[in-house]
Coordinates of C-alpha atoms in Angstrom, one line a residue:
M1 CA 98.8 112.0 103.2
S2 CA 96.7 109.8 105.7
L3 CA 94.2 106.9 104.3
H4 CA 91.1 109.2 105.4
D5 CA 92.8 111.5 103.1
S6 CA 92.9 109.7 99.9
V7 CA 90.6 109.2 97.3
F8 CA 89.9 105.8 96.8
L9 CA 89.2 104.0 93.0
R10 CA 86.5 102.2 92.0
P11 CA 88.3 99.2 90.4
E12 CA 86.2 96.3 89.5
R13 CA 85.5 93.5 90.6
D14 CA 88.3 91.1 91.4
Y15 CA 86.4 88.0 90.3
R16 CA 89.3 86.1 91.7
I17 CA 88.3 86.6 95.5
D18 CA 84.5 85.3 94.6
F19 CA 87.0 81.8 93.2
F20 CA 89.3 81.2 95.9
R21 CA 86.5 81.7 97.9
G22 CA 84.5 79.5 96.6
V23 CA 87.6 77.0 96.2
A24 CA 87.4 77.2 100.3
L25 CA 83.8 76.2 100.9
V26 CA 84.4 73.5 98.3
M27 CA 87.5 72.1 101.0
I28 CA 85.7 72.5 103.6
F29 CA 83.0 70.5 103.3
I30 CA 85.5 68.0 102.3
N31 CA 87.6 68.8 105.6
H32 CA 84.5 67.9 107.5
I33 CA 83.5 64.7 106.2
P34 CA 86.6 62.9 108.3
G35 CA 87.8 59.7 107.2
V36 CA 86.4 60.3 103.1
L37 CA 89.5 59.1 100.0
W38 CA 89.0 63.3 98.8
E39 CA 90.6 65.1 101.6
N40 CA 93.5 63.6 101.5
F41 CA 93.0 65.4 97.8
T42 CA 92.7 69.3 99.7
S43 CA 94.9 72.1 100.5
R44 CA 96.0 71.4 104.3
N45 CA 97.2 68.5 103.5
F46 CA 99.7 70.5 101.2
G47 CA 101.0 73.2 103.4
F48 CA 100.2 74.5 106.7
S49 CA 97.2 76.3 106.4
D50 CA 94.6 75.1 104.8
S51 CA 90.7 77.2 103.6
A52 CA 90.4 78.7 106.7
E53 CA 92.6 80.9 106.7
V54 CA 91.6 81.8 103.3
F55 CA 88.3 81.8 104.1
V56 CA 88.9 85.0 106.7
F57 CA 91.2 87.3 105.1
L58 CA 89.2 87.1 101.5
A59 CA 86.4 88.1 104.9
G60 CA 88.9 90.7 105.4
V61 CA 89.5 92.0 102.3
A62 CA 85.8 91.8 101.2
S63 CA 84.7 94.2 104.3
A64 CA 87.2 97.0 103.2
F65 CA 85.3 97.2 99.9
A66 CA 81.5 97.0 102.1
Y67 CA 82.5 99.4 105.6
G68 CA 85.7 100.3 105.5
R69 CA 85.6 102.5 102.8
L70 CA 81.9 103.8 103.8
F71 CA 84.0 104.7 107.3
L72 CA 86.5 106.4 106.8
Q73 CA 85.2 108.5 103.9
G74 CA 81.0 108.1 104.7
S75 CA 79.4 107.5 107.8
P76 CA 81.2 105.5 110.8
L77 CA 77.8 105.0 112.7
I78 CA 76.7 103.6 109.4
A79 CA 79.7 101.5 108.7
S80 CA 79.5 100.1 112.1
L81 CA 76.2 98.8 111.9
K82 CA 76.5 97.6 109.1
A83 CA 78.2 95.3 110.1
A84 CA 76.9 94.9 112.9
R85 CA 73.7 94.2 111.1
R86 CA 75.9 91.6 109.4
A87 CA 77.2 89.5 112.6
G88 CA 73.6 89.6 114.1
V89 CA 73.0 87.7 111.0
L90 CA 76.1 85.7 111.0
Y91 CA 74.8 84.5 114.9
L92 CA 71.2 83.0 113.7
V93 CA 72.3 81.2 110.9
H94 CA 74.6 79.9 114.0
I95 CA 72.3 79.1 116.1
A96 CA 70.3 78.1 113.7
L97 CA 71.8 75.7 111.5
T98 CA 73.7 74.0 115.6
M99 CA 69.4 73.3 116.3
A100 CA 69.4 71.4 113.2
V101 CA 72.9 69.7 114.0
I102 CA 71.3 68.9 116.7
S103 CA 68.1 67.3 115.4
L104 CA 69.6 65.8 113.1
F105 CA 72.0 63.9 115.7
I106 CA 69.4 63.0 117.5
W107 CA 66.9 61.7 114.7
F108 CA 69.7 59.4 113.7
A109 CA 70.3 58.4 117.7
L110 CA 66.5 58.2 118.3
A111 CA 65.1 55.7 114.7
L112 CA 68.7 54.3 113.6
G113 CA 69.2 54.1 117.5
K114 CA 73.4 55.1 117.2
G115 CA 73.0 56.4 120.6
D116 CA 76.8 56.8 120.5
I117 CA 76.6 59.6 117.7
L118 CA 75.3 61.9 120.3
R119 CA 78.4 61.6 121.8
Q120 CA 80.5 63.0 118.3
I121 CA 81.0 66.7 117.1
G122 CA 81.3 68.4 121.1
L123 CA 77.5 66.4 121.7
G124 CA 77.9 64.8 125.2
P125 CA 77.8 68.2 127.4
L126 CA 74.1 68.6 126.4
L127 CA 73.4 65.4 127.5
T128 CA 75.0 65.8 130.4
Q129 CA 74.5 69.1 131.1
P130 CA 71.9 69.9 129.3
L131 CA 71.2 73.5 130.6
D132 CA 75.3 74.2 131.1
A133 CA 75.2 73.3 127.5
L134 CA 72.1 75.3 126.1
Y135 CA 73.3 78.5 127.5
G136 CA 76.7 77.9 126.2
I137 CA 75.3 77.8 122.9
A138 CA 73.4 80.8 123.0
T139 CA 76.1 82.2 124.3
L140 CA 79.3 80.9 121.6
G141 CA 80.9 79.5 124.0
N142 CA 79.8 75.9 123.4
Q143 CA 80.5 75.6 120.0
L144 CA 80.3 72.0 118.4
G145 CA 82.5 70.4 116.6
Y146 CA 82.8 71.6 112.6
L147 CA 80.3 74.2 114.1
N148 CA 82.6 77.8 115.2
I149 CA 83.6 79.5 111.9
L150 CA 80.7 81.4 111.8
P151 CA 80.9 83.3 115.3
L152 CA 84.9 83.4 114.3
Y153 CA 83.4 85.4 111.8
A154 CA 80.4 87.0 113.6
A155 CA 83.5 88.7 116.8
L156 CA 85.5 90.1 113.7
L157 CA 82.7 92.1 112.4
L158 CA 82.1 93.0 115.9
M159 CA 85.8 94.1 116.1
L160 CA 85.9 95.8 112.9
P161 CA 84.5 99.3 113.8
L162 CA 87.6 99.6 116.5
M163 CA 90.3 97.8 113.2
L164 CA 88.8 100.6 110.9
L165 CA 89.3 103.6 113.5
G166 CA 92.2 102.1 114.3
I167 CA 93.5 102.5 110.9
R168 CA 92.3 106.0 110.6
W169 CA 94.1 106.9 113.9
I170 CA 97.5 105.8 113.3
G171 CA 97.1 104.2 109.6
L172 CA 97.6 101.0 107.5
K173 CA 100.8 100.9 109.0
G174 CA 100.7 101.3 112.5
F175 CA 97.0 99.5 112.3
I176 CA 99.4 96.4 110.9
V177 CA 101.9 96.3 113.7
A178 CA 99.0 97.4 116.3
S179 CA 98.0 94.4 115.8
V180 CA 100.3 91.5 114.9
A181 CA 102.0 93.8 118.7
V182 CA 97.9 92.1 120.0
W183 CA 98.0 88.4 118.3
L184 CA 102.0 88.1 120.0
V185 CA 100.8 89.1 123.8
V186 CA 97.9 87.1 123.0
G187 CA 99.7 84.0 121.7
L188 CA 102.4 84.1 124.9
T189 CA 99.6 84.5 126.5
R190 CA 97.4 81.5 126.2
L191 CA 94.4 84.3 126.2
N192 CA 91.1 83.6 124.8
I193 CA 87.7 83.8 125.4
P194 CA 86.2 80.3 127.8
N195 CA 84.4 77.9 126.0
Y196 CA 81.5 77.2 128.4
P197 CA 81.0 74.8 129.5
N198 CA 83.1 72.9 128.5
A199 CA 87.0 73.4 129.2
G200 CA 89.4 75.7 127.3
G201 CA 88.6 78.2 125.1
W202 CA 87.1 79.0 121.8
F203 CA 88.4 76.7 118.7
F204 CA 89.0 79.6 116.3
N205 CA 90.4 82.6 118.8
P206 CA 89.6 85.9 117.6
F207 CA 92.8 87.4 119.2
S208 CA 94.6 85.5 117.7
W209 CA 93.2 85.5 114.3
Q210 CA 92.1 89.0 114.0
L211 CA 95.4 89.5 112.2
I212 CA 94.4 87.2 109.4
F213 CA 91.6 89.7 108.7
A214 CA 93.3 92.6 110.0
L215 CA 95.3 91.8 106.5
G216 CA 93.0 91.2 104.8
L217 CA 92.3 94.5 105.4
Y218 CA 95.0 96.0 104.7
T219 CA 95.1 94.3 101.6
G220 CA 91.7 95.3 100.6
F221 CA 92.4 98.6 100.9
Q222 CA 95.8 99.2 99.2
K223 CA 93.3 97.8 95.9
L224 CA 91.0 100.9 96.8
R225 CA 93.3 103.1 96.5
G226 CA 95.2 100.8 93.4
Q227 CA 98.1 99.3 95.2
P228 CA 99.1 96.1 95.6
A229 CA 99.8 94.8 99.1
L230 CA 102.9 93.4 98.5
P231 CA 104.8 94.6 94.8
Y232 CA 105.5 92.0 92.5
S233 CA 109.5 91.4 93.2
P234 CA 111.4 88.1 90.9
R235 CA 112.6 87.4 94.0
L236 CA 110.2 87.7 96.9
Y237 CA 108.3 85.7 94.8
V238 CA 110.3 83.0 94.1
L239 CA 111.3 82.9 98.1
A240 CA 107.5 82.1 98.2
L241 CA 107.6 79.3 96.4
G242 CA 110.0 77.7 97.8
F243 CA 108.4 78.5 100.7
L244 CA 105.5 76.4 99.4
A245 CA 107.8 73.8 98.6
F246 CA 109.4 73.4 102.7
S247 CA 105.5 73.6 103.4
W248 CA 104.0 70.8 101.1
A249 CA 107.8 68.5 101.5
F250 CA 107.7 69.3 105.4
V251 CA 103.6 67.5 105.6
G252 CA 104.1 64.8 103.1
F253 CA 106.7 63.2 104.5
G254 CA 105.6 63.6 108.1
W255 CA 108.4 66.4 109.9
W256 CA 106.6 66.9 113.1
S257 CA 108.9 66.1 115.0
V258 CA 111.0 69.1 113.8
E259 CA 109.9 71.7 115.5
R260 CA 110.5 70.5 118.9
M261 CA 114.3 70.5 118.9
I262 CA 113.8 73.8 118.4
P263 CA 113.3 75.9 121.9
L264 CA 111.5 78.5 121.2
P265 CA 106.9 78.0 122.0
S266 CA 104.7 76.8 119.6
L267 CA 103.7 79.8 118.8
F268 CA 107.2 80.7 116.6
V269 CA 107.4 77.0 115.5
G270 CA 104.1 75.1 115.9
F271 CA 101.6 74.3 113.8
D272 CA 99.0 75.8 116.9
K273 CA 95.1 76.8 114.4
T274 CA 93.9 78.2 117.1
Y275 CA 96.7 81.0 118.1
M276 CA 97.6 81.2 115.1
S277 CA 101.5 79.9 114.8
I278 CA 103.7 81.6 112.1
P279 CA 104.9 78.5 110.5
R280 CA 101.2 79.2 109.5
L281 CA 100.6 82.7 109.1
L282 CA 104.0 82.7 106.9
H283 CA 102.6 79.9 105.0
L284 CA 99.1 82.0 104.3
I285 CA 100.9 84.8 103.5
A286 CA 103.5 83.3 101.0
L287 CA 100.0 81.4 98.7
V288 CA 98.4 84.7 98.5
Y289 CA 101.6 86.7 97.0
V290 CA 101.3 83.7 94.7
F291 CA 98.4 83.6 93.3
A292 CA 98.1 87.4 93.5
H293 CA 101.1 87.6 91.2
A294 CA 100.2 84.6 89.1
P295 CA 102.1 85.2 85.4
K296 CA 99.0 86.7 82.7
M297 CA 99.0 83.3 80.7
S298 CA 97.8 81.5 84.4
P299 CA 94.0 80.6 84.6
F300 CA 94.4 82.1 87.6
S301 CA 95.0 85.0 86.3
R302 CA 91.5 85.1 84.6
V303 CA 89.0 84.5 86.4
G304 CA 85.7 85.4 85.3
A305 CA 82.2 86.3 86.8
A306 CA 80.4 82.7 84.9
N307 CA 82.7 80.5 86.3
P308 CA 81.4 77.7 88.2
L309 CA 83.6 78.1 91.6
T310 CA 83.3 81.9 91.2
M311 CA 80.0 81.7 91.4
L312 CA 80.1 79.6 94.6
G313 CA 82.0 82.3 96.3
R314 CA 79.5 84.6 95.3
H315 CA 77.0 83.2 97.7
S316 CA 79.7 82.5 100.6
L317 CA 77.1 82.6 104.0
P318 CA 73.5 80.7 102.0
V319 CA 76.6 77.9 100.2
F320 CA 79.0 77.5 103.7
A321 CA 75.7 77.0 106.3
V322 CA 74.0 74.8 103.5
G323 CA 77.3 72.6 102.7
T324 CA 78.6 72.4 106.8
F325 CA 75.1 70.5 107.3
L326 CA 75.6 68.5 104.7
S327 CA 79.1 67.9 105.6
L328 CA 76.7 66.4 108.7
L329 CA 74.5 64.6 107.6
A330 CA 77.9 63.0 105.5
Q331 CA 79.4 62.2 109.7
A332 CA 76.0 60.7 110.3
L333 CA 75.2 58.3 107.2
R334 CA 79.2 57.2 107.6
F335 CA 79.0 56.9 111.4
G336 CA 79.2 52.9 112.4
N337 CA 78.8 51.9 109.3
D338 CA 82.1 50.4 106.6
T339 CA 82.3 53.3 104.1
T340 CA 84.0 52.0 100.6
L341 CA 85.0 54.6 97.9
A342 CA 81.9 54.0 95.8
Y343 CA 79.5 54.8 99.3
D344 CA 81.9 57.7 100.3
T345 CA 82.4 59.3 96.4
V346 CA 78.6 59.9 96.6
L347 CA 78.3 61.7 99.3
V348 CA 80.4 64.1 98.1
T349 CA 79.8 64.3 94.8
G350 CA 76.0 64.3 95.5
G351 CA 76.5 67.4 98.6
L352 CA 79.0 69.2 96.1
A353 CA 76.1 69.1 93.8
I354 CA 73.3 70.7 96.2
Q355 CA 75.5 73.5 97.0
F356 CA 76.3 74.3 93.2
A357 CA 73.0 73.6 92.5
L358 CA 72.3 76.3 95.7
A359 CA 74.6 78.3 93.9
R360 CA 73.3 79.1 90.6
Y361 CA 69.6 79.4 91.6
L362 CA 70.7 81.7 93.9
D363 CA 72.2 83.7 90.2
W364 CA 68.6 82.9 88.6
W365 CA 66.5 84.6 91.4
H366 CA 69.6 88.0 91.3
V367 CA 68.5 88.1 87.6
A368 CA 65.0 87.1 88.3
S369 CA 63.5 89.4 91.1
K370 CA 64.7 92.5 89.6
P371 CA 61.5 93.2 87.0
Q372 CA 59.3 93.2 90.2
K373 CA 61.2 95.3 92.2
A374 CA 61.3 97.9 89.1
V375 CA 57.2 97.2 89.0
R376 CA 57.1 98.4 92.9
A377 CA 58.8 101.0 93.2
N378 CA 57.5 102.3 90.2
A379 CA 54.6 101.7 91.8
A380 CA 55.3 104.1 94.3
T381 CA 56.6 106.9 92.8
R382 CA 52.7 106.9 90.8
T383 CA 51.5 106.3 94.3
E384 CA 53.4 109.1 96.4
Q385 CA 52.2 111.5 92.9
P386 CA 50.4 115.0 94.3
R387 CA 46.5 114.1 94.2
D388 CA 46.8 117.7 92.9
A389 CA 48.4 116.7 89.6
Q390 CA 45.4 114.0 89.2
P391 CA 43.1 116.0 88.5
A392 CA 45.6 118.4 86.0
K393 CA 46.1 115.4 84.1
A394 CA 42.4 115.0 83.7
M395 CA 42.0 118.4 82.7
A396 CA 44.8 118.2 80.4
P397 CA 42.3 116.9 77.4
A398 CA 39.4 119.7 78.4
A399 CA 42.1 121.9 77.8
R400 CA 43.2 121.1 74.4
R401 CA 39.3 121.2 73.3
T402 CA 38.9 124.9 74.3
P403 CA 38.8 127.1 71.2

């Protein structure tokens, strides 16, 4: 039976998706303030992959729920338009965020006399090639530093209808094989989207990162069918734990020269993030497997809706946008200054507090706005009643008085 003919279940909301998305958002915020002490405690210091891989994987899982079921068992056109609309929203948020960050750094340069700050995060072309740089920003080629995740996500959503069509034609397993083949060809040929007007290509190559997104889609569809992406096996679980421990030791002890001794392309033994090398990919898979099959007594298997990190992940786009701006504000505040642990702690905790407050407000507004929606719906229903129904109601009392 093909996936198209499968009966999808309506599983209870798995709050672990929002929880780990919230964890990824916290890690991304801290990592986007390079030089602070607290970046030494983020996930990238304990393995080959980091929060970006987790974020894209979970985006694939969520896309299976949001668009996949509708595409395969409902309306492909509507699902495709919904995905394209979401990609458009991401594009608008990215452009607004980029303009806000440029304005922020220009203000620091003019008001505080820190002209060198305009050489940071890839702002150089804006000074020397303003027209080319602005054109590149509009076409997503010129991506400023730390502002390249949303273009990747938008590109993946535009690719999503083609992915879902592939799932319909060749099934989930065939789709994963095709995704691996695309990743392999792109990694070996170094195919990428141009990063105009700069040299090179996108930092997050969509043709390589589509594999992580595809693995997330696979996991989401398996969950909709009531099946695990990879069944639990004690041996496989121990193997995954062993690989995570090895990667932790590798990064912790700085064994970065070992891979150069192996006569294989960097795609297989290196740690390239643009083309998603195998060590990074295997680390993500092992990480997901370990947490997906966490013991019942583990706190990671009993995450609820009220968990603060779950709340953060529930509103990932606005929280990510605000967190990215705050992280670059923190970069600007630290630029050219001798910072202390206390100062950096204030920046990190203050930025995180604002993000949690935003998520809490959005949770409140979601509940508070429901009565207003109900009132508007009732008003619309009354307005749509036939005109001849009103005289009938008005005549009813008179009819009762008639002997």
